[in-house]
Amino acid sequence: MSAGGSGGGANAAYPPQTIMAIGAVGGLAGIYLGHFLPPMFSFFGGLGAICAIVWGADAVRRVASYGLGTGVPSIGMIALGMGIVAALFGLSVGGIAGPIVSFVAAAIIGAVIGVLANKVIGMGIPIMEQAMVEIAGAGTLAIIGLSVVIAGEFTYGAVIENVVANGYIALIFIIGGMGILHPFNANLGPDEKQDRTLSVAVEKAAIALIITGFASSLHEGLMAAGLNIAVGLVIWTVAFMKYYGFVKRDAHSVVGTGLLPSAEELQ
Amino acid sequence: MIDALLDNIVSMIYIILGGVLISWSVHFVPVGGAPAAMAQATGIGTGTVQLAAGAGLTGLVSAGFMMNVTDNLPLILASGAVGAMIMIAVTMIVGTWVYVYGVGCVPSSAKVKVDPITKYRQDLYVSQGTEGHGLPTVSFVSGVIGGLLGGIGGALVYYALIEVGLKAGLTAGTSSSVTGHELVGIAAMFAIGIFFVNAVIPSYNIGGTIEGFHDPKWKKWPKAVISSFVATILCAVVAVIAISQLGVI
């Protein structure tokens, strides 16, 4: 669960259904584990967020390959825009089923925006509706997962007090959005490979876990924060080494250029 | 839940109106995207979302600042509008300096033969192989109008969300403790969420770049406004319920 989509066979492309299952099931499982286990184990929320971010990045990858007409970041921002609205709504009315209600609300908002984008605006991207549902769902789970890391639970009162009222929600908004929009934005091009893109998603999500780990020290104490940061660092290291491996695999060749020539050498 | 929606029907109308204004405002902002960053298209060299967010969120902050001292809606809207207009105008003037003195190109539009405001010829100054460059006067004026509309829209959304919270029995900004600003926090986040949704929808409508109200693409605005109208209704319902629930816990 923790590694999201980064592991496995090097060249095999993961079908969308697999990533979707990892994101939705892994995301919700992580959120609920982080909620029910003691605050010490709030990093499970972060693991859920990693699954969700990998899912979101894969959905962005599929839809943005069609060409959005504008930059890839826009779709990451709309993901988190829909996500934050749906997440807070679900937690406010859902009680213990909060994340699931949020997820369903996000899917509805995403579906409506997807239909509007294709039918009214006329973008003509065949998978737009499905991708918007996926991106909204992934954004919602990422926000709730990272909120669980900071607050230790997802009850509305706790999230409002420990995440929203002190402004950490803005941090979650941007780093969650980065995790979803950056992987494809950084890797796009004719030689884009799914495993390389998704390894960046895991790496970005691990950075999100590390940063929310720092933020969690305010409410959960240094021990829990330290554990969050440690888990994040381990995942980041593994994912970054994997990414570096993929870059070396996909590059024509990797050569050292040496230092810049000095003034004498140039003459 | 239904009671909360019926009680706050005016606030919901404000939110929807704000969302529609934001969506319309994006069509006025001269967005050049990546080509403009290389001085190959007219406009500011970054994406719609970044520009709309920059101007809109500045509007939100200046509106919130005004809310500290008054609850007079026109004053709050004016403050939000001025904040967003200053932000977008500063971005455009500094961008123009870079294009003129840094890149060394004449601000010119490739979409019109003469600037509708200054009546200066444009087509003679457009470099070959580019879609214009820099920010001609008409784009600048259009961008300031965009800031005005976006700032009013953002301020309207934020004001309405705060009103919903006040009705639910919360207080805004009176407590000085770190955890005392639940309403401000949640209203700001919902306003930002609604803002981003309504900034991205029109950016898909214009295909990433637009020069301003003289651009032929500008006439496509009803499509984006209709889409934003529907999307904002959903967001408004969800936001009003979530903030009303804050008074229950």
Coordinates of C-alpha atoms in Angstrom, one line a residue:
Chain A
M1 CA 0.0 0.0 0.0
S2 CA 2.7 2.4 1.0
A3 CA 4.6 2.4 -2.2
G4 CA 1.5 3.3 -4.3
G5 CA 2.2 2.7 -7.9
S6 CA 5.9 3.0 -8.0
G7 CA 7.0 -0.6 -7.6
G8 CA 6.5 -3.6 -9.7
G9 CA 7.8 -4.4 -13.2
A10 CA 9.8 -1.7 -14.8
N11 CA 8.2 -1.4 -18.2
A12 CA 4.7 -2.7 -17.5
A13 CA 2.1 0.0 -17.8
Y14 CA -0.4 -0.2 -15.0
P15 CA -4.0 -0.1 -16.3
P16 CA -6.2 2.7 -15.1
Q17 CA -8.4 0.3 -13.1
T18 CA -5.5 -0.9 -11.0
I19 CA -4.4 2.6 -10.2
M20 CA -8.0 3.6 -9.5
A21 CA -8.4 0.7 -7.0
I22 CA -5.1 1.6 -5.3
G23 CA -6.1 5.2 -5.0
A24 CA -9.7 4.8 -3.8
V25 CA -9.3 1.7 -1.6
G26 CA -5.8 2.6 -0.4
G27 CA -6.8 6.2 0.2
L28 CA -9.9 5.4 2.2
A29 CA -8.1 2.6 4.1
G30 CA -5.3 4.9 5.1
I31 CA -7.7 7.6 6.2
Y32 CA -9.7 5.2 8.4
L33 CA -6.6 3.5 9.9
G34 CA -5.2 7.0 10.7
H35 CA -8.5 7.9 12.3
F36 CA -9.0 4.9 14.4
L37 CA -5.5 4.1 15.5
P38 CA -3.9 6.3 18.2
P39 CA -2.4 9.7 17.1
M40 CA 1.0 8.0 17.0
F41 CA -0.2 6.2 13.8
S42 CA -1.5 9.2 12.0
F43 CA 1.0 8.6 9.2
F44 CA -1.5 6.1 7.9
G45 CA -3.5 9.1 6.7
G46 CA -0.4 10.2 4.8
L47 CA -0.1 6.7 3.2
G48 CA -3.7 7.1 2.1
A49 CA -2.9 10.5 0.7
I50 CA 0.1 9.0 -1.2
C51 CA -2.3 6.4 -2.8
A52 CA -4.7 9.2 -3.7
I53 CA -2.1 11.4 -5.1
V54 CA -0.7 8.6 -7.3
W55 CA -4.2 8.0 -8.6
G56 CA -4.7 11.8 -9.2
A57 CA -1.4 12.0 -11.0
D58 CA -2.3 9.1 -13.2
A59 CA -5.7 10.6 -14.1
V60 CA -4.0 13.9 -14.9
R61 CA -1.6 12.0 -17.1
R62 CA -4.3 10.3 -19.0
V63 CA -6.5 13.5 -19.6
A64 CA -3.6 15.9 -20.2
S65 CA -2.2 13.7 -22.9
Y66 CA -5.1 14.8 -25.0
G67 CA -3.9 18.4 -24.7
L68 CA -5.9 20.7 -22.6
G69 CA -5.2 23.9 -24.5
T70 CA -3.7 25.3 -21.3
G71 CA -1.1 24.3 -18.8
V72 CA -1.3 21.1 -16.9
P73 CA -1.3 23.0 -13.5
S74 CA -4.8 24.2 -14.2
I75 CA -6.2 20.7 -13.9
G76 CA -4.4 20.1 -10.6
M77 CA -5.8 23.4 -9.3
I78 CA -9.4 22.5 -10.2
A79 CA -8.8 19.1 -8.6
L80 CA -8.0 20.6 -5.3
G81 CA -10.6 23.3 -5.7
M82 CA -13.3 20.7 -6.1
G83 CA -11.5 18.5 -3.5
I84 CA -11.5 21.1 -0.7
V85 CA -15.2 22.0 -1.2
A86 CA -16.2 18.3 -1.2
A87 CA -13.9 17.3 1.6
L88 CA -15.1 19.9 4.1
F89 CA -18.7 19.2 3.1
G90 CA -18.4 15.4 3.6
L91 CA -16.7 15.7 6.9
S92 CA -19.4 18.2 8.1
V93 CA -22.4 16.0 7.4
G94 CA -21.0 12.5 7.2
G95 CA -19.8 11.8 10.8
I96 CA -17.9 8.6 10.7
A97 CA -18.8 8.1 7.0
G98 CA -17.3 11.5 6.3
P99 CA -14.6 10.6 3.9
I100 CA -17.0 8.4 1.9
V101 CA -19.6 11.2 1.7
S102 CA -16.8 13.6 0.6
F103 CA -15.7 11.1 -2.0
V104 CA -19.2 10.8 -3.4
A105 CA -19.8 14.6 -3.3
A106 CA -16.5 15.1 -5.2
A107 CA -17.5 12.5 -7.8
I108 CA -20.8 14.3 -8.4
I109 CA -19.1 17.8 -8.6
G110 CA -16.4 16.3 -10.9
A111 CA -18.9 14.6 -13.1
V112 CA -20.9 17.8 -13.5
I113 CA -17.8 19.8 -14.4
G114 CA -16.6 17.1 -16.7
V115 CA -19.9 17.1 -18.6
L116 CA -19.9 20.9 -18.7
A117 CA -16.4 21.0 -20.1
N118 CA -17.3 18.6 -22.9
K119 CA -20.8 19.5 -23.7
V120 CA -21.0 23.3 -23.0
I121 CA -17.4 24.4 -23.5
G122 CA -16.8 21.8 -26.2
M123 CA -13.3 20.6 -25.2
G124 CA -14.0 17.3 -27.0
I125 CA -11.8 15.1 -24.7
P126 CA -13.4 11.6 -24.7
I127 CA -12.4 10.7 -21.2
M128 CA -13.0 14.2 -19.7
E129 CA -16.0 13.2 -17.6
Q130 CA -14.3 10.1 -16.1
A131 CA -11.1 11.9 -15.5
M132 CA -12.8 14.8 -13.7
V133 CA -14.5 12.3 -11.4
E134 CA -11.2 10.6 -10.7
I135 CA -9.3 13.8 -10.2
A136 CA -11.9 15.3 -7.9
G137 CA -12.0 12.1 -5.8
A138 CA -8.2 11.9 -5.6
G139 CA -8.0 15.5 -4.6
T140 CA -10.6 15.0 -1.9
L141 CA -8.9 11.9 -0.5
A142 CA -5.5 13.7 -0.6
I143 CA -6.8 16.6 1.4
I144 CA -8.5 14.4 4.0
G145 CA -5.5 12.1 4.3
L146 CA -3.1 15.0 4.9
S147 CA -5.6 16.5 7.3
V148 CA -5.6 13.2 9.3
V149 CA -1.8 13.4 9.5
I150 CA -2.1 16.9 11.2
A151 CA -5.2 16.4 13.2
G152 CA -4.9 12.6 14.0
E153 CA -8.6 12.1 13.2
F154 CA -11.1 13.3 10.6
T155 CA -14.0 14.5 12.8
Y156 CA -15.2 17.9 11.5
G157 CA -14.5 19.6 14.8
A158 CA -10.9 18.3 15.0
V159 CA -10.2 19.1 11.4
I160 CA -11.6 22.6 11.7
E161 CA -9.7 23.3 14.9
N162 CA -6.4 21.8 14.0
V163 CA -6.2 22.2 10.3
V164 CA -8.5 24.9 9.0
A165 CA -8.5 27.5 11.8
N166 CA -4.7 27.8 12.0
G167 CA -4.3 27.9 8.2
Y168 CA -2.5 24.6 7.6
I169 CA -5.3 23.8 5.1
A170 CA -3.7 26.3 2.7
L171 CA -0.5 24.3 2.9
I172 CA -2.3 21.1 2.3
F173 CA -4.1 22.7 -0.6
I174 CA -0.9 23.6 -2.4
I175 CA 1.3 20.5 -1.6
G176 CA -1.6 18.2 -2.4
G177 CA -2.1 20.1 -5.7
M178 CA 1.6 19.9 -6.4
G179 CA 1.6 16.1 -5.9
I180 CA -1.3 15.8 -8.4
L181 CA -0.2 18.3 -11.1
H182 CA 3.6 18.2 -10.9
P183 CA 4.4 14.6 -11.9
F184 CA 2.9 14.8 -15.4
N185 CA 4.0 18.5 -15.8
A186 CA 7.6 17.5 -15.1
N187 CA 7.7 14.4 -17.2
L188 CA 5.5 15.2 -20.2
G189 CA 6.8 14.8 -23.7
P190 CA 7.0 12.1 -26.3
D191 CA 9.1 9.8 -24.1
E192 CA 6.8 10.1 -21.1
K193 CA 6.6 6.8 -19.2
Q194 CA 3.9 5.9 -16.7
D195 CA 6.2 4.4 -14.1
R196 CA 8.5 7.4 -14.2
T197 CA 5.6 9.8 -13.8
L198 CA 4.1 7.9 -11.0
S199 CA 7.4 7.6 -9.1
V200 CA 7.5 11.4 -9.1
A201 CA 3.9 11.3 -7.7
V202 CA 5.0 9.1 -4.8
E203 CA 8.0 11.3 -4.2
K204 CA 5.9 14.5 -4.1
A205 CA 3.3 12.9 -1.9
A206 CA 6.1 11.8 0.5
I207 CA 7.3 15.4 0.7
A208 CA 3.7 16.3 1.5
L209 CA 3.8 13.7 4.3
I210 CA 7.1 15.1 5.7
I211 CA 5.7 18.7 5.6
T212 CA 2.4 17.8 7.3
G213 CA 4.5 15.8 9.7
F214 CA 6.2 19.0 10.8
A215 CA 2.8 20.7 11.1
S216 CA 1.5 17.8 13.2
S217 CA 4.0 18.5 16.0
L218 CA 1.7 21.4 17.1
H219 CA -1.2 19.1 18.0
E220 CA 0.2 15.5 18.2
G221 CA 3.5 16.1 20.0
L222 CA 7.0 15.5 18.8
M223 CA 7.0 11.7 18.9
A224 CA 4.1 11.4 16.4
A225 CA 5.5 14.2 14.3
G226 CA 8.9 12.5 14.3
L227 CA 7.3 9.2 13.2
N228 CA 5.4 11.0 10.4
I229 CA 8.5 12.7 9.2
A230 CA 10.5 9.5 9.4
V231 CA 8.0 7.5 7.4
G232 CA 7.8 10.3 4.8
L233 CA 11.6 10.4 4.6
V234 CA 11.9 6.7 4.0
I235 CA 9.2 6.7 1.3
W236 CA 10.8 9.8 -0.3
T237 CA 14.2 8.2 -0.4
V238 CA 12.9 5.0 -2.0
A239 CA 10.7 6.8 -4.5
F240 CA 13.4 9.3 -5.4
M241 CA 16.0 6.5 -6.0
K242 CA 13.4 4.7 -8.1
Y243 CA 12.8 7.9 -10.1
Y244 CA 16.5 8.4 -10.6
G245 CA 16.7 4.8 -11.8
F246 CA 13.9 5.4 -14.3
V247 CA 15.5 8.6 -15.5
K248 CA 18.8 6.8 -16.2
R249 CA 16.8 4.0 -17.9
D250 CA 15.0 6.4 -20.2
A251 CA 17.8 8.7 -20.9
H252 CA 19.9 8.1 -24.0
S253 CA 23.0 8.3 -21.9
V254 CA 24.1 9.9 -18.7
V255 CA 27.4 11.7 -18.8
G256 CA 29.3 13.9 -16.4
T257 CA 30.2 17.3 -17.9
G258 CA 32.7 18.2 -15.3
L259 CA 33.2 21.7 -14.0
L260 CA 32.9 24.8 -16.0
P261 CA 36.1 25.6 -17.8
S262 CA 38.3 28.3 -16.2
A263 CA 39.1 31.5 -18.0
E264 CA 42.6 30.3 -19.0
E265 CA 41.3 27.1 -20.5
L266 CA 38.9 29.0 -22.7
Q267 CA 41.7 31.0 -24.4
Chain B
M1 CA -29.7 20.8 5.9
I2 CA -32.6 22.0 3.8
D3 CA -33.3 24.7 6.4
A4 CA -29.8 25.9 6.2
L5 CA -30.1 26.3 2.4
L6 CA -33.4 28.1 2.7
D7 CA -32.2 30.4 5.4
N8 CA -29.2 31.4 3.4
I9 CA -30.8 31.8 0.0
V10 CA -29.5 35.4 -0.4
S11 CA -26.0 34.3 0.5
M12 CA -26.2 31.5 -2.1
I13 CA -27.3 34.0 -4.7
Y14 CA -24.3 36.1 -3.9
I15 CA -21.9 33.1 -4.1
I16 CA -23.3 32.1 -7.5
L17 CA -23.1 35.7 -8.8
G18 CA -19.6 35.9 -7.5
G19 CA -18.6 32.7 -9.3
V20 CA -20.1 33.9 -12.5
L21 CA -18.3 37.2 -12.2
I22 CA -15.0 35.4 -11.6
S23 CA -15.6 33.3 -14.7
W24 CA -16.4 36.3 -16.8
S25 CA -13.4 38.2 -15.5
V26 CA -10.9 35.6 -16.7
H27 CA -12.0 36.5 -20.3
F28 CA -10.7 40.0 -19.8
V29 CA -7.3 39.2 -18.4
P30 CA -4.7 39.1 -21.2
V31 CA -3.3 35.6 -20.6
G32 CA -0.4 34.7 -22.9
G33 CA 0.6 31.4 -21.4
A34 CA 3.9 29.8 -22.3
P35 CA 4.2 31.5 -25.7
A36 CA 4.0 34.9 -24.1
A37 CA 6.7 33.9 -21.7
M38 CA 8.9 33.6 -24.8
A39 CA 7.5 36.9 -26.2
Q40 CA 5.7 35.0 -29.0
A41 CA 2.1 35.9 -28.0
T42 CA 0.4 39.0 -26.6
G43 CA -0.3 38.9 -22.9
I44 CA 1.3 38.1 -19.6
G45 CA 3.6 35.2 -19.7
T46 CA 1.8 32.7 -17.4
G47 CA -1.4 30.6 -17.2
T48 CA -4.9 31.8 -16.6
V49 CA -5.1 30.0 -13.3
Q50 CA -2.0 31.6 -11.8
L51 CA -3.1 35.1 -12.9
A52 CA -6.7 34.8 -11.8
A53 CA -5.6 33.3 -8.6
G54 CA -3.1 36.0 -8.0
A55 CA -5.5 38.8 -8.7
G56 CA -8.5 37.1 -7.1
L57 CA -6.8 36.1 -3.9
T58 CA -5.4 39.6 -3.5
G59 CA -8.9 40.8 -3.9
L60 CA -10.0 38.3 -1.2
V61 CA -7.4 39.5 1.2
S62 CA -8.2 43.2 0.7
A63 CA -11.9 42.5 1.0
G64 CA -11.2 40.6 4.3
F65 CA -9.2 43.5 5.5
M66 CA -12.1 45.8 4.9
M67 CA -14.4 43.4 6.7
N68 CA -12.3 44.1 9.8
V69 CA -13.7 47.6 10.0
T70 CA -17.1 47.5 8.4
D71 CA -19.9 45.1 7.2
N72 CA -21.0 47.5 4.5
L73 CA -21.2 45.4 1.3
P74 CA -20.4 48.1 -1.3
L75 CA -17.3 49.1 0.6
I76 CA -16.1 45.5 0.9
L77 CA -16.7 44.9 -2.8
A78 CA -14.8 48.1 -3.7
S79 CA -11.9 47.1 -1.5
G80 CA -11.7 43.7 -3.1
A81 CA -12.0 45.1 -6.6
V82 CA -9.3 47.7 -6.0
G83 CA -7.0 45.1 -4.5
A84 CA -7.3 42.8 -7.5
M85 CA -7.0 45.7 -9.9
I86 CA -3.8 46.9 -8.3
M87 CA -2.4 43.4 -8.4
I88 CA -3.1 42.7 -12.0
A89 CA -2.0 46.2 -13.1
V90 CA 1.3 45.8 -11.3
T91 CA 1.8 42.4 -12.9
M92 CA 1.1 43.9 -16.3
I93 CA 3.2 47.0 -16.0
V94 CA 6.2 45.0 -14.8
G95 CA 5.7 42.5 -17.5
T96 CA 5.6 45.3 -20.0
W97 CA 9.0 46.7 -18.7
V98 CA 10.5 43.2 -19.2
Y99 CA 9.1 42.9 -22.7
V100 CA 10.1 46.4 -23.8
Y101 CA 13.5 46.9 -22.0
G102 CA 14.5 43.2 -21.5
V103 CA 13.3 41.3 -24.6
G104 CA 13.3 44.4 -26.7
C105 CA 10.0 44.1 -28.5
V106 CA 7.2 46.5 -29.1
P107 CA 3.9 45.8 -27.4
S108 CA 1.6 44.8 -30.2
S109 CA -1.5 42.8 -30.8
A110 CA -1.8 40.3 -33.7
K111 CA -5.6 40.0 -33.4
V112 CA -6.5 43.5 -34.4
K113 CA -5.1 45.9 -37.0
V114 CA -5.4 49.0 -34.9
D115 CA -5.6 49.2 -31.1
P116 CA -9.3 50.0 -30.4
I117 CA -8.3 52.5 -27.7
T118 CA -5.2 54.3 -28.9
K119 CA -5.9 53.8 -32.7
Y120 CA -2.2 52.9 -33.2
R121 CA -1.4 50.5 -36.0
Q122 CA -0.5 47.0 -34.6
D123 CA 0.2 44.7 -37.5
L124 CA 3.3 46.5 -38.7
Y125 CA 5.0 45.9 -35.3
V126 CA 4.2 42.2 -34.9
S127 CA 7.4 40.2 -35.4
Q128 CA 7.3 37.5 -38.0
G129 CA 6.4 34.1 -36.7
T130 CA 4.8 35.4 -33.5
E131 CA 1.3 36.1 -32.4
G132 CA 2.1 39.5 -31.2
H133 CA 4.1 40.3 -28.0
G134 CA 4.0 42.5 -24.9
L135 CA 0.9 44.2 -23.6
P136 CA -0.7 46.9 -25.9
T137 CA -2.9 49.5 -24.2
V138 CA -6.1 47.7 -25.0
S139 CA -4.9 44.5 -23.3
F140 CA -3.8 46.5 -20.3
V141 CA -7.2 48.2 -19.9
S142 CA -8.9 44.9 -20.5
G143 CA -6.8 43.3 -17.8
V144 CA -7.7 46.0 -15.3
I145 CA -11.4 45.4 -16.1
G146 CA -10.8 41.7 -15.5
G147 CA -9.2 42.5 -12.1
L148 CA -12.3 44.7 -11.2
L149 CA -14.7 41.9 -12.0
G150 CA -12.6 39.1 -10.4
G151 CA -12.1 41.2 -7.3
I152 CA -15.8 41.9 -6.9
G153 CA -16.6 38.2 -7.5
G154 CA -14.0 37.0 -5.0
A155 CA -15.1 39.5 -2.4
L156 CA -18.8 38.6 -3.0
V157 CA -18.1 34.9 -2.4
Y158 CA -16.1 35.5 0.7
Y159 CA -18.6 38.0 2.1
A160 CA -21.5 35.6 1.5
L161 CA -19.7 32.7 3.2
I162 CA -18.9 34.9 6.2
E163 CA -22.5 35.9 6.4
V164 CA -23.6 32.2 6.4
G165 CA -21.2 31.6 9.3
L166 CA -22.4 34.6 11.3
K167 CA -26.0 33.4 10.8
A168 CA -25.0 30.0 12.2
G169 CA -23.8 31.8 15.4
L170 CA -20.1 32.0 14.7
T171 CA -17.9 35.0 15.2
A172 CA -15.4 36.3 12.8
G173 CA -12.1 37.9 13.8
T174 CA -13.0 39.0 17.2
S175 CA -10.9 36.5 19.1
S176 CA -7.2 36.9 19.2
S177 CA -6.3 33.3 19.9
V178 CA -4.7 31.1 17.2
T179 CA -7.6 28.7 17.1
G180 CA -10.4 31.3 17.2
H181 CA -10.8 32.0 13.6
E182 CA -12.6 28.8 12.4
L183 CA -15.1 30.8 10.3
V184 CA -12.4 33.0 8.6
G185 CA -10.4 29.9 7.8
I186 CA -13.2 27.8 6.4
A187 CA -14.8 30.7 4.5
A188 CA -11.4 31.6 3.0
M189 CA -10.8 28.1 1.9
F190 CA -14.2 27.6 0.4
A191 CA -13.8 31.0 -1.4
I192 CA -10.4 29.8 -2.8
G193 CA -11.8 26.5 -3.8
I194 CA -14.7 28.2 -5.6
F195 CA -12.3 30.7 -7.1
F196 CA -10.1 28.0 -8.6
V197 CA -13.0 26.0 -10.1
N198 CA -14.3 29.2 -11.7
A199 CA -10.9 30.2 -13.0
V200 CA -10.1 26.9 -14.6
I201 CA -13.4 26.5 -16.4
P202 CA -13.0 29.7 -18.5
S203 CA -9.4 29.0 -19.1
Y204 CA -10.5 25.8 -20.9
N205 CA -13.0 27.9 -22.8
I206 CA -10.4 30.3 -24.1
G207 CA -7.9 27.5 -24.8
G208 CA -5.2 28.9 -22.6
T209 CA -4.6 32.3 -24.3
I210 CA -6.6 35.5 -24.9
E211 CA -5.6 39.1 -25.5
G212 CA -8.5 40.9 -23.9
F213 CA -12.0 42.0 -24.9
H214 CA -10.9 42.8 -28.5
D215 CA -9.9 39.1 -29.0
P216 CA -12.4 37.1 -31.1
K217 CA -12.2 34.4 -28.5
W218 CA -13.8 36.8 -26.0
K219 CA -17.2 36.3 -27.6
K220 CA -17.2 32.7 -26.3
W221 CA -17.7 33.9 -22.8
P222 CA -21.4 32.8 -22.4
K223 CA -20.3 29.2 -22.6
A224 CA -17.9 29.6 -19.7
V225 CA -20.4 31.7 -17.7
I226 CA -23.1 29.0 -18.1
S227 CA -20.7 26.3 -17.1
S228 CA -19.6 28.3 -14.1
F229 CA -23.1 29.1 -13.1
V230 CA -24.0 25.4 -12.9
A231 CA -20.7 24.4 -11.2
T232 CA -21.0 27.3 -8.6
I233 CA -24.6 26.3 -7.7
L234 CA -23.2 22.9 -6.6
C235 CA -20.3 24.5 -4.8
A236 CA -22.6 27.0 -3.1
V237 CA -25.0 24.3 -1.8
V238 CA -22.1 22.3 -0.5
A239 CA -20.3 25.3 1.1
V240 CA -23.4 26.7 2.8
I241 CA -24.2 23.3 4.4
A242 CA -20.7 22.8 5.6
I243 CA -20.5 26.2 7.2
S244 CA -23.9 26.0 8.7
Q245 CA -22.8 22.7 10.3
L246 CA -20.0 24.6 12.0
G247 CA -22.6 26.2 14.2
V248 CA -23.9 22.8 15.3
I249 CA -20.8 21.3 16.6

